[in-house]
PDB file of C-alpha atoms in Angstrom:
ATOM      1  CA  LEU A   1    -192.604 105.667 107.401  1.00  0.00           C
ATOM      2  CA  PHE A   2    -194.775 102.274 108.031  1.00  0.00           C
ATOM      3  CA  LEU A   3    -193.932 100.062 110.927  1.00  0.00           C
ATOM      4  CA  SER A   4    -195.331  96.642 112.337  1.00  0.00           C
ATOM      5  CA  PRO A   5    -193.463  93.793 113.490  1.00  0.00           C
ATOM      6  CA  SER A   6    -192.952  92.063 110.243  1.00  0.00           C
ATOM      7  CA  THR A   7    -192.449  95.843 107.834  1.00  0.00           C
ATOM      8  CA  PHE A   8    -190.579  98.333 107.604  1.00  0.00           C
ATOM      9  CA  GLU A   9    -191.232 100.708 104.836  1.00  0.00           C
ATOM     10  CA  VAL A  10    -190.414 104.222 104.072  1.00  0.00           C
ATOM     11  CA  ARG A  11    -191.683 106.046 101.253  1.00  0.00           C
ATOM     12  CA  MET A  12    -191.014 110.090  99.507  1.00  0.00           C
ATOM     13  CA  LEU A  13    -193.411 111.944  99.189  1.00  0.00           C
ATOM     14  CA  PRO A  14    -192.828 115.019  96.517  1.00  0.00           C
ATOM     15  CA  VAL A  15    -194.470 117.020  98.873  1.00  0.00           C
ATOM     16  CA  GLU A  16    -193.976 118.549 102.804  1.00  0.00           C
ATOM     17  CA  MET A  17    -196.433 116.806 105.050  1.00  0.00           C
ATOM     18  CA  THR A  18    -197.012 117.424 108.534  1.00  0.00           C
ATOM     19  CA  ASP A  19    -195.027 115.653 110.633  1.00  0.00           C
ATOM     20  CA  ARG A  20    -197.706 113.067 112.264  1.00  0.00           C
ATOM     21  CA  LEU A  21    -197.811 109.958 114.226  1.00  0.00           C
ATOM     22  CA  ILE A  22    -200.701 107.702 113.891  1.00  0.00           C
ATOM     23  CA  VAL A  23    -200.911 104.259 115.435  1.00  0.00           C
ATOM     24  CA  GLY A  24    -203.246 101.541 115.302  1.00  0.00           C
ATOM     25  CA  SER A  25    -204.357  97.611 113.443  1.00  0.00           C
ATOM     26  CA  ARG A  26    -203.477  98.688 110.136  1.00  0.00           C
ATOM     27  CA  PHE A  27    -201.395 101.338 108.427  1.00  0.00           C
ATOM     28  CA  SER A  28    -202.880 104.636 108.139  1.00  0.00           C
ATOM     29  CA  ILE A  29    -203.037 105.566 104.016  1.00  0.00           C
ATOM     30  CA  THR A  30    -205.988 107.752 104.427  1.00  0.00           C
ATOM     31  CA  PRO A  31    -203.940 111.486 104.478  1.00  0.00           C
ATOM     32  CA  LEU A  32    -201.826 110.087 101.528  1.00  0.00           C
ATOM     33  CA  LEU A  33    -205.154 109.718  98.843  1.00  0.00           C
ATOM     34  CA  PRO A  34    -205.061 113.039  97.492  1.00  0.00           C
ATOM     35  CA  TYR A  35    -201.792 113.231  96.465  1.00  0.00           C
ATOM     36  CA  LEU A  36    -201.979 109.466  95.330  1.00  0.00           C
ATOM     37  CA  TYR A  37    -204.898 110.186  92.702  1.00  0.00           C
ATOM     38  CA  GLY A  38    -202.926 113.152  91.894  1.00  0.00           C
ATOM     39  CA  SER A  39    -199.624 110.821  90.661  1.00  0.00           C
ATOM     40  CA  MET A  40    -196.717 113.464  89.658  1.00  0.00           C
ATOM     41  CA  HIS A  41    -195.688 110.804  86.926  1.00  0.00           C
ATOM     42  CA  TYR A  42    -195.538 112.505  83.072  1.00  0.00           C
ATOM     43  CA  PHE A  43    -193.885 113.293  80.374  1.00  0.00           C
ATOM     44  CA  LEU A  44    -192.022 116.853  78.764  1.00  0.00           C
ATOM     45  CA  LEU A  45    -191.316 117.186  75.721  1.00  0.00           C
ATOM     46  CA  ALA A  46    -189.079 120.465  75.428  1.00  0.00           C
ATOM     47  CA  VAL A  47    -188.702 122.003  72.084  1.00  0.00           C
ATOM     48  CA  SER A  48    -187.099 124.637  70.321  1.00  0.00           C
ATOM     49  CA  ALA A  49    -185.782 124.224  66.565  1.00  0.00           C
ATOM     50  CA  ASN A  50    -182.239 123.726  68.137  1.00  0.00           C
ATOM     51  CA  SER A  51    -182.976 121.412  70.680  1.00  0.00           C
ATOM     52  CA  ALA A  52    -185.810 118.835  71.805  1.00  0.00           C
ATOM     53  CA  HIS A  53    -185.854 116.780  74.414  1.00  0.00           C
ATOM     54  CA  PHE A  54    -187.672 114.020  75.729  1.00  0.00           C
ATOM     55  CA  ILE A  55    -188.199 113.804  79.735  1.00  0.00           C
ATOM     56  CA  GLU A  56    -190.060 111.702  82.581  1.00  0.00           C
ATOM     57  CA  VAL A  57    -190.560 112.799  85.254  1.00  0.00           C
ATOM     58  CA  GLN A  58    -191.785 111.222  89.267  1.00  0.00           C
ATOM     59  CA  ASP A  59    -192.266 112.692  92.249  1.00  0.00           C
ATOM     60  CA  GLY A  60    -190.489 115.837  91.063  1.00  0.00           C
ATOM     61  CA  GLU A  61    -187.677 113.971  89.980  1.00  0.00           C
ATOM     62  CA  MET A  62    -186.246 114.203  86.283  1.00  0.00           C
ATOM     63  CA  GLU A  63    -185.009 111.743  83.391  1.00  0.00           C
ATOM     64  CA  GLY A  64    -183.260 112.135  79.859  1.00  0.00           C
ATOM     65  CA  LYS A  65    -185.687 109.980  77.715  1.00  0.00           C
ATOM     66  CA  GLU A  66    -183.872 108.967  74.318  1.00  0.00           C
ATOM     67  CA  ILE A  67    -186.508 108.010  71.634  1.00  0.00           C
ATOM     68  CA  PRO A  68    -185.731 106.327  68.732  1.00  0.00           C
ATOM     69  CA  ASN A  69    -185.712 108.602  65.410  1.00  0.00           C
ATOM     70  CA  MET A  70    -186.609 111.574  67.467  1.00  0.00           C
ATOM     71  CA  PRO A  71    -184.062 114.124  65.528  1.00  0.00           C
ATOM     72  CA  HIS A  72    -182.645 116.634  68.298  1.00  0.00           C
ATOM     73  CA  SER A  73    -183.097 119.409  66.134  1.00  0.00           C
ATOM     74  CA  VAL A  74    -184.323 121.055  63.106  1.00  0.00           C
ATOM     75  CA  ALA A  75    -181.168 120.787  61.076  1.00  0.00           C
ATOM     76  CA  GLU A  76    -181.114 117.031  62.373  1.00  0.00           C
ATOM     77  CA  ALA A  77    -184.802 116.582  61.114  1.00  0.00           C
ATOM     78  CA  TRP A  78    -183.294 117.089  57.970  1.00  0.00           C
ATOM     79  CA  ALA A  79    -179.664 115.539  57.446  1.00  0.00           C
ATOM     80  CA  GLY A  80    -179.649 113.371  54.459  1.00  0.00           C
ATOM     81  CA  THR A  81    -182.420 114.837  52.936  1.00  0.00           C
ATOM     82  CA  GLU A  82    -181.711 116.579  49.739  1.00  0.00           C
ATOM     83  CA  HIS A  83    -182.962 120.835  50.523  1.00  0.00           C
ATOM     84  CA  GLU A  84    -183.004 123.192  48.386  1.00  0.00           C
ATOM     85  CA  GLU A  85    -181.948 127.288  49.504  1.00  0.00           C
ATOM     86  CA  GLU A  86    -185.295 129.447  49.128  1.00  0.00           C
ATOM     87  CA  SER A  87    -184.059 132.041  46.444  1.00  0.00           C
ATOM     88  CA  GLN A  88    -185.720 135.516  46.732  1.00  0.00           C
ATOM     89  CA  THR A  89    -188.028 135.958  42.937  1.00  0.00           C
ATOM     90  CA  LEU A  90    -188.435 138.980  41.395  1.00  0.00           C
ATOM     91  CA  HIS A  91    -191.756 140.554  40.577  1.00  0.00           C
ATOM     92  CA  SER A  92    -192.421 143.279  37.932  1.00  0.00           C
ATOM     93  CA  THR A  93    -194.060 145.950  38.974  1.00  0.00           C
ATOM     94  CA  GLY A  94    -195.326 147.252  36.105  1.00  0.00           C
ATOM     95  CA  ASN A  95    -193.198 150.770  36.260  1.00  0.00           C
ATOM     96  CA  GLY A  96    -190.323 149.627  35.843  1.00  0.00           C
ATOM     97  CA  SER A  97    -188.927 148.349  39.112  1.00  0.00           C
ATOM     98  CA  VAL A  98    -189.020 144.634  41.181  1.00  0.00           C
ATOM     99  CA  SER A  99    -190.073 143.894  44.137  1.00  0.00           C
ATOM    100  CA  SER A 100    -188.239 140.632  46.259  1.00  0.00           C
ATOM    101  CA  SER A 101    -190.873 137.829  47.787  1.00  0.00           C
ATOM    102  CA  GLY A 102    -188.086 136.724  49.269  1.00  0.00           C
ATOM    103  CA  HIS A 103    -188.705 137.467  53.076  1.00  0.00           C
ATOM    104  CA  ALA A 104    -192.062 135.929  51.728  1.00  0.00           C
ATOM    105  CA  ASN A 105    -190.428 131.867  51.077  1.00  0.00           C
ATOM    106  CA  ALA A 106    -187.828 132.159  53.650  1.00  0.00           C
ATOM    107  CA  LYS A 107    -190.941 132.114  56.185  1.00  0.00           C
ATOM    108  CA  ASP A 108    -192.911 129.790  54.150  1.00  0.00           C
ATOM    109  CA  ALA A 109    -189.305 127.689  54.540  1.00  0.00           C
ATOM    110  CA  LYS A 110    -189.305 128.361  57.801  1.00  0.00           C
ATOM    111  CA  GLU A 111    -192.374 127.270  58.604  1.00  0.00           C
ATOM    112  CA  VAL A 112    -191.895 123.699  56.375  1.00  0.00           C
ATOM    113  CA  GLU A 113    -189.190 122.629  57.878  1.00  0.00           C
ATOM    114  CA  HIS A 114    -190.696 123.001  61.465  1.00  0.00           C
ATOM    115  CA  LYS A 115    -193.258 120.876  60.620  1.00  0.00           C
ATOM    116  CA  VAL A 116    -191.236 118.268  59.095  1.00  0.00           C
ATOM    117  CA  TYR A 117    -189.329 118.448  62.254  1.00  0.00           C
ATOM    118  CA  LEU A 118    -192.083 117.851  64.400  1.00  0.00           C
ATOM    119  CA  GLN A 119    -193.875 115.782  62.560  1.00  0.00           C
ATOM    120  CA  LYS A 120    -190.877 113.167  63.010  1.00  0.00           C
ATOM    121  CA  ILE A 121    -190.939 113.519  66.307  1.00  0.00           C
ATOM    122  CA  GLU A 122    -194.654 112.959  67.021  1.00  0.00           C
ATOM    123  CA  LYS A 123    -193.961 109.301  64.999  1.00  0.00           C
ATOM    124  CA  SER A 124    -191.053 108.676  67.292  1.00  0.00           C
ATOM    125  CA  LEU A 125    -192.662 109.261  70.063  1.00  0.00           C
ATOM    126  CA  HIS A 126    -196.304 107.956  69.367  1.00  0.00           C
ATOM    127  CA  THR A 127    -196.188 103.705  69.892  1.00  0.00           C
ATOM    128  CA  PHE A 128    -194.356 105.042  73.165  1.00  0.00           C
ATOM    129  CA  LEU A 129    -196.766 107.380  74.379  1.00  0.00           C
ATOM    130  CA  ARG A 130    -199.870 105.380  73.590  1.00  0.00           C
ATOM    131  CA  GLU A 131    -197.951 101.956  75.970  1.00  0.00           C
ATOM    132  CA  GLN A 132    -197.030 103.934  78.580  1.00  0.00           C
ATOM    133  CA  GLN A 133    -200.229 105.882  79.338  1.00  0.00           C
ATOM    134  CA  LEU A 134    -199.402 108.853  81.380  1.00  0.00           C
ATOM    135  CA  PRO A 135    -199.776 112.477  80.468  1.00  0.00           C
ATOM    136  CA  LEU A 136    -197.477 114.594  77.720  1.00  0.00           C
ATOM    137  CA  ILE A 137    -196.709 118.652  78.929  1.00  0.00           C
ATOM    138  CA  PHE A 138    -194.697 119.590  75.980  1.00  0.00           C
ATOM    139  CA  VAL A 139    -192.423 122.693  76.313  1.00  0.00           C
ATOM    140  CA  GLY A 140    -191.793 125.774  73.887  1.00  0.00           C
ATOM    141  CA  VAL A 141    -193.056 128.756  72.357  1.00  0.00           C
ATOM    142  CA  GLN A 142    -196.554 128.961  70.656  1.00  0.00           C
ATOM    143  CA  GLU A 143    -195.650 128.980  67.523  1.00  0.00           C
ATOM    144  CA  MET A 144    -194.735 125.317  68.067  1.00  0.00           C
ATOM    145  CA  PHE A 145    -197.098 123.895  69.661  1.00  0.00           C
ATOM    146  CA  GLY A 146    -199.659 124.801  68.011  1.00  0.00           C
ATOM    147  CA  VAL A 147    -198.221 122.854  65.341  1.00  0.00           C
ATOM    148  CA  TYR A 148    -197.737 120.381  67.330  1.00  0.00           C
ATOM    149  CA  ARG A 149    -200.796 119.910  68.427  1.00  0.00           C
ATOM    150  CA  SER A 150    -201.656 119.092  65.409  1.00  0.00           C
ATOM    151  CA  LEU A 151    -200.185 116.477  64.460  1.00  0.00           C
ATOM    152  CA  ASP A 152    -200.118 114.744  68.175  1.00  0.00           C
ATOM    153  CA  THR A 153    -202.014 111.476  67.866  1.00  0.00           C
ATOM    154  CA  SER A 154    -200.912 110.102  70.436  1.00  0.00           C
ATOM    155  CA  GLY A 155    -204.196 111.137  72.808  1.00  0.00           C
ATOM    156  CA  ARG A 156    -201.379 112.071  75.795  1.00  0.00           C
ATOM    157  CA  LEU A 157    -201.291 115.882  75.303  1.00  0.00           C
ATOM    158  CA  LEU A 158    -202.062 117.810  77.672  1.00  0.00           C
ATOM    159  CA  GLU A 159    -204.374 121.098  76.366  1.00  0.00           C
ATOM    160  CA  GLN A 160    -202.140 123.321  78.309  1.00  0.00           C
ATOM    161  CA  TYR A 161    -198.780 123.256  77.715  1.00  0.00           C
ATOM    162  CA  ILE A 162    -195.667 125.549  79.016  1.00  0.00           C
ATOM    163  CA  HIS A 163    -194.865 128.412  76.908  1.00  0.00           C
ATOM    164  CA  GLY A 164    -191.657 129.791  76.731  1.00  0.00           C
ATOM    165  CA  SER A 165    -188.140 128.457  74.951  1.00  0.00           C
ATOM    166  CA  PRO A 166    -187.266 125.744  76.482  1.00  0.00           C
ATOM    167  CA  GLU A 167    -183.477 127.364  76.189  1.00  0.00           C
ATOM    168  CA  HIS A 168    -183.914 129.919  78.879  1.00  0.00           C
ATOM    169  CA  LEU A 169    -186.452 127.867  81.134  1.00  0.00           C
ATOM    170  CA  GLU A 170    -184.989 126.774  84.229  1.00  0.00           C
ATOM    171  CA  ALA A 171    -185.407 122.505  85.243  1.00  0.00           C
ATOM    172  CA  GLU A 172    -187.088 123.773  88.413  1.00  0.00           C
ATOM    173  CA  GLU A 173    -188.635 126.783  87.006  1.00  0.00           C
ATOM    174  CA  ILE A 174    -190.836 124.119  83.997  1.00  0.00           C
ATOM    175  CA  LEU A 175    -191.499 121.379  87.488  1.00  0.00           C
ATOM    176  CA  SER A 176    -193.088 124.703  89.048  1.00  0.00           C
ATOM    177  CA  LYS A 177    -194.866 125.108  86.147  1.00  0.00           C
ATOM    178  CA  ALA A 178    -196.024 121.870  85.211  1.00  0.00           C
ATOM    179  CA  ASP A 179    -197.084 120.740  88.909  1.00  0.00           C
ATOM    180  CA  PRO A 180    -200.754 122.741  88.830  1.00  0.00           C
ATOM    181  CA  ILE A 181    -201.109 121.343  85.194  1.00  0.00           C
ATOM    182  CA  ILE A 182    -201.052 118.097  86.258  1.00  0.00           C
ATOM    183  CA  ARG A 183    -202.953 118.236  89.081  1.00  0.00           C
ATOM    184  CA  GLU A 184    -205.567 120.160  87.967  1.00  0.00           C
ATOM    185  CA  GLU A 185    -205.517 117.475  84.944  1.00  0.00           C
ATOM    186  CA  ALA A 186    -205.957 114.963  87.900  1.00  0.00           C
ATOM    187  CA  ALA A 187    -209.239 116.877  89.480  1.00  0.00           C
ATOM    188  CA  LYS A 188    -210.548 116.354  86.429  1.00  0.00           C
ATOM    189  CA  ARG A 189    -210.014 113.312  85.815  1.00  0.00           C
ATOM    190  CA  ILE A 190    -211.394 112.116  89.949  1.00  0.00           C
ATOM    191  CA  ASP A 191    -214.106 114.604  87.854  1.00  0.00           C
ATOM    192  CA  ARG A 192    -214.796 112.277  84.969  1.00  0.00           C
ATOM    193  CA  TYR A 193    -214.764 109.100  87.505  1.00  0.00           C
ATOM    194  CA  ILE A 194    -217.389 110.757  90.151  1.00  0.00           C
ATOM    195  CA  GLU A 195    -219.393 111.695  86.672  1.00  0.00           C
ATOM    196  CA  ASP A 196    -218.963 107.510  85.281  1.00  0.00           C
ATOM    197  CA  TYR A 197    -220.265 106.085  88.656  1.00  0.00           C
ATOM    198  CA  GLY A 198    -223.020 108.655  89.219  1.00  0.00           C
ATOM    199  CA  ASN A 199    -224.526 107.499  85.427  1.00  0.00           C
ATOM    200  CA  LEU A 200    -224.002 103.226  86.037  1.00  0.00           C
ATOM    201  CA  SER A 201    -224.967 103.638  89.555  1.00  0.00           C
ATOM    202  CA  GLY A 202    -227.870 101.362  90.470  1.00  0.00           C
ATOM    203  CA  THR A 203    -227.346  99.730  87.453  1.00  0.00           C
ATOM    204  CA  GLY A 204    -225.309  96.409  89.259  1.00  0.00           C
ATOM    205  CA  ARG A 205    -222.353  97.814  88.227  1.00  0.00           C
ATOM    206  CA  THR A 206    -220.713  99.208  90.883  1.00  0.00           C
ATOM    207  CA  SER A 207    -219.857  98.299  94.069  1.00  0.00           C
ATOM    208  CA  THR A 208    -218.732  99.990  97.475  1.00  0.00           C
ATOM    209  CA  ASP A 209    -217.620  96.801  98.786  1.00  0.00           C
ATOM    210  CA  LEU A 210    -213.849  96.681  98.919  1.00  0.00           C
ATOM    211  CA  ALA A 211    -213.781  93.031  98.448  1.00  0.00           C
ATOM    212  CA  LEU A 212    -215.940  92.707  95.239  1.00  0.00           C
ATOM    213  CA  ILE A 213    -213.882  96.281  93.599  1.00  0.00           C
ATOM    214  CA  LEU A 214    -210.542  94.052  94.700  1.00  0.00           C
ATOM    215  CA  ASP A 215    -211.268  91.166  92.468  1.00  0.00           C
ATOM    216  CA  ALA A 216    -213.008  92.994  89.833  1.00  0.00           C
ATOM    217  CA  ALA A 217    -209.641  95.519  89.796  1.00  0.00           C
ATOM    218  CA  ALA A 218    -207.440  92.614  89.866  1.00  0.00           C
ATOM    219  CA  ILE A 219    -209.229  90.614  86.894  1.00  0.00           C
ATOM    220  CA  GLY A 220    -209.074  93.457  85.377  1.00  0.00           C
TER     221      GLY A 220
END
């Protein structure tokens, strides 16, 4: 809560903080900095063969988002597409008997179905993710994640993902697993910024003067 003769503002935080009262000539935001740099604003892509959901998460609140042309299941991805059933192929063993490769064909067909499904999801999300510039966490089984990671071109997909079928995970469980992933990514980002600052220090491209920094930020 921020209170002054001309201001009354209340802001919700995604974590519980120790109660404190600070009186001074300006607002104190120092205790908030660890939470501000680790902004809990990101996207989740929860995918299984039977469902696909794109979710925005901000400060612990989840909101499903509808993305144009994004399929929500393997069946929907293949709807309207001619898709011949894989038939069993019989091979002679040379001794008058035959062996079936139907299982192998069925496995290959399933992999193709899933790849096309994930390709369509990635294509539908590409532009949106590039514009939003927020991290994306994948929720799904290892096989699905591996294929999607190989297809991703947005640059927003994180290397860490939430393992398990989203159909068997509660929302609270997903958030509890996503939270440390996002915080770790934020910490890595800060480390990169500090390293960049160190490399540029003394070149005239850095400053510790807040007025100069704000002016530079204002003009991009």
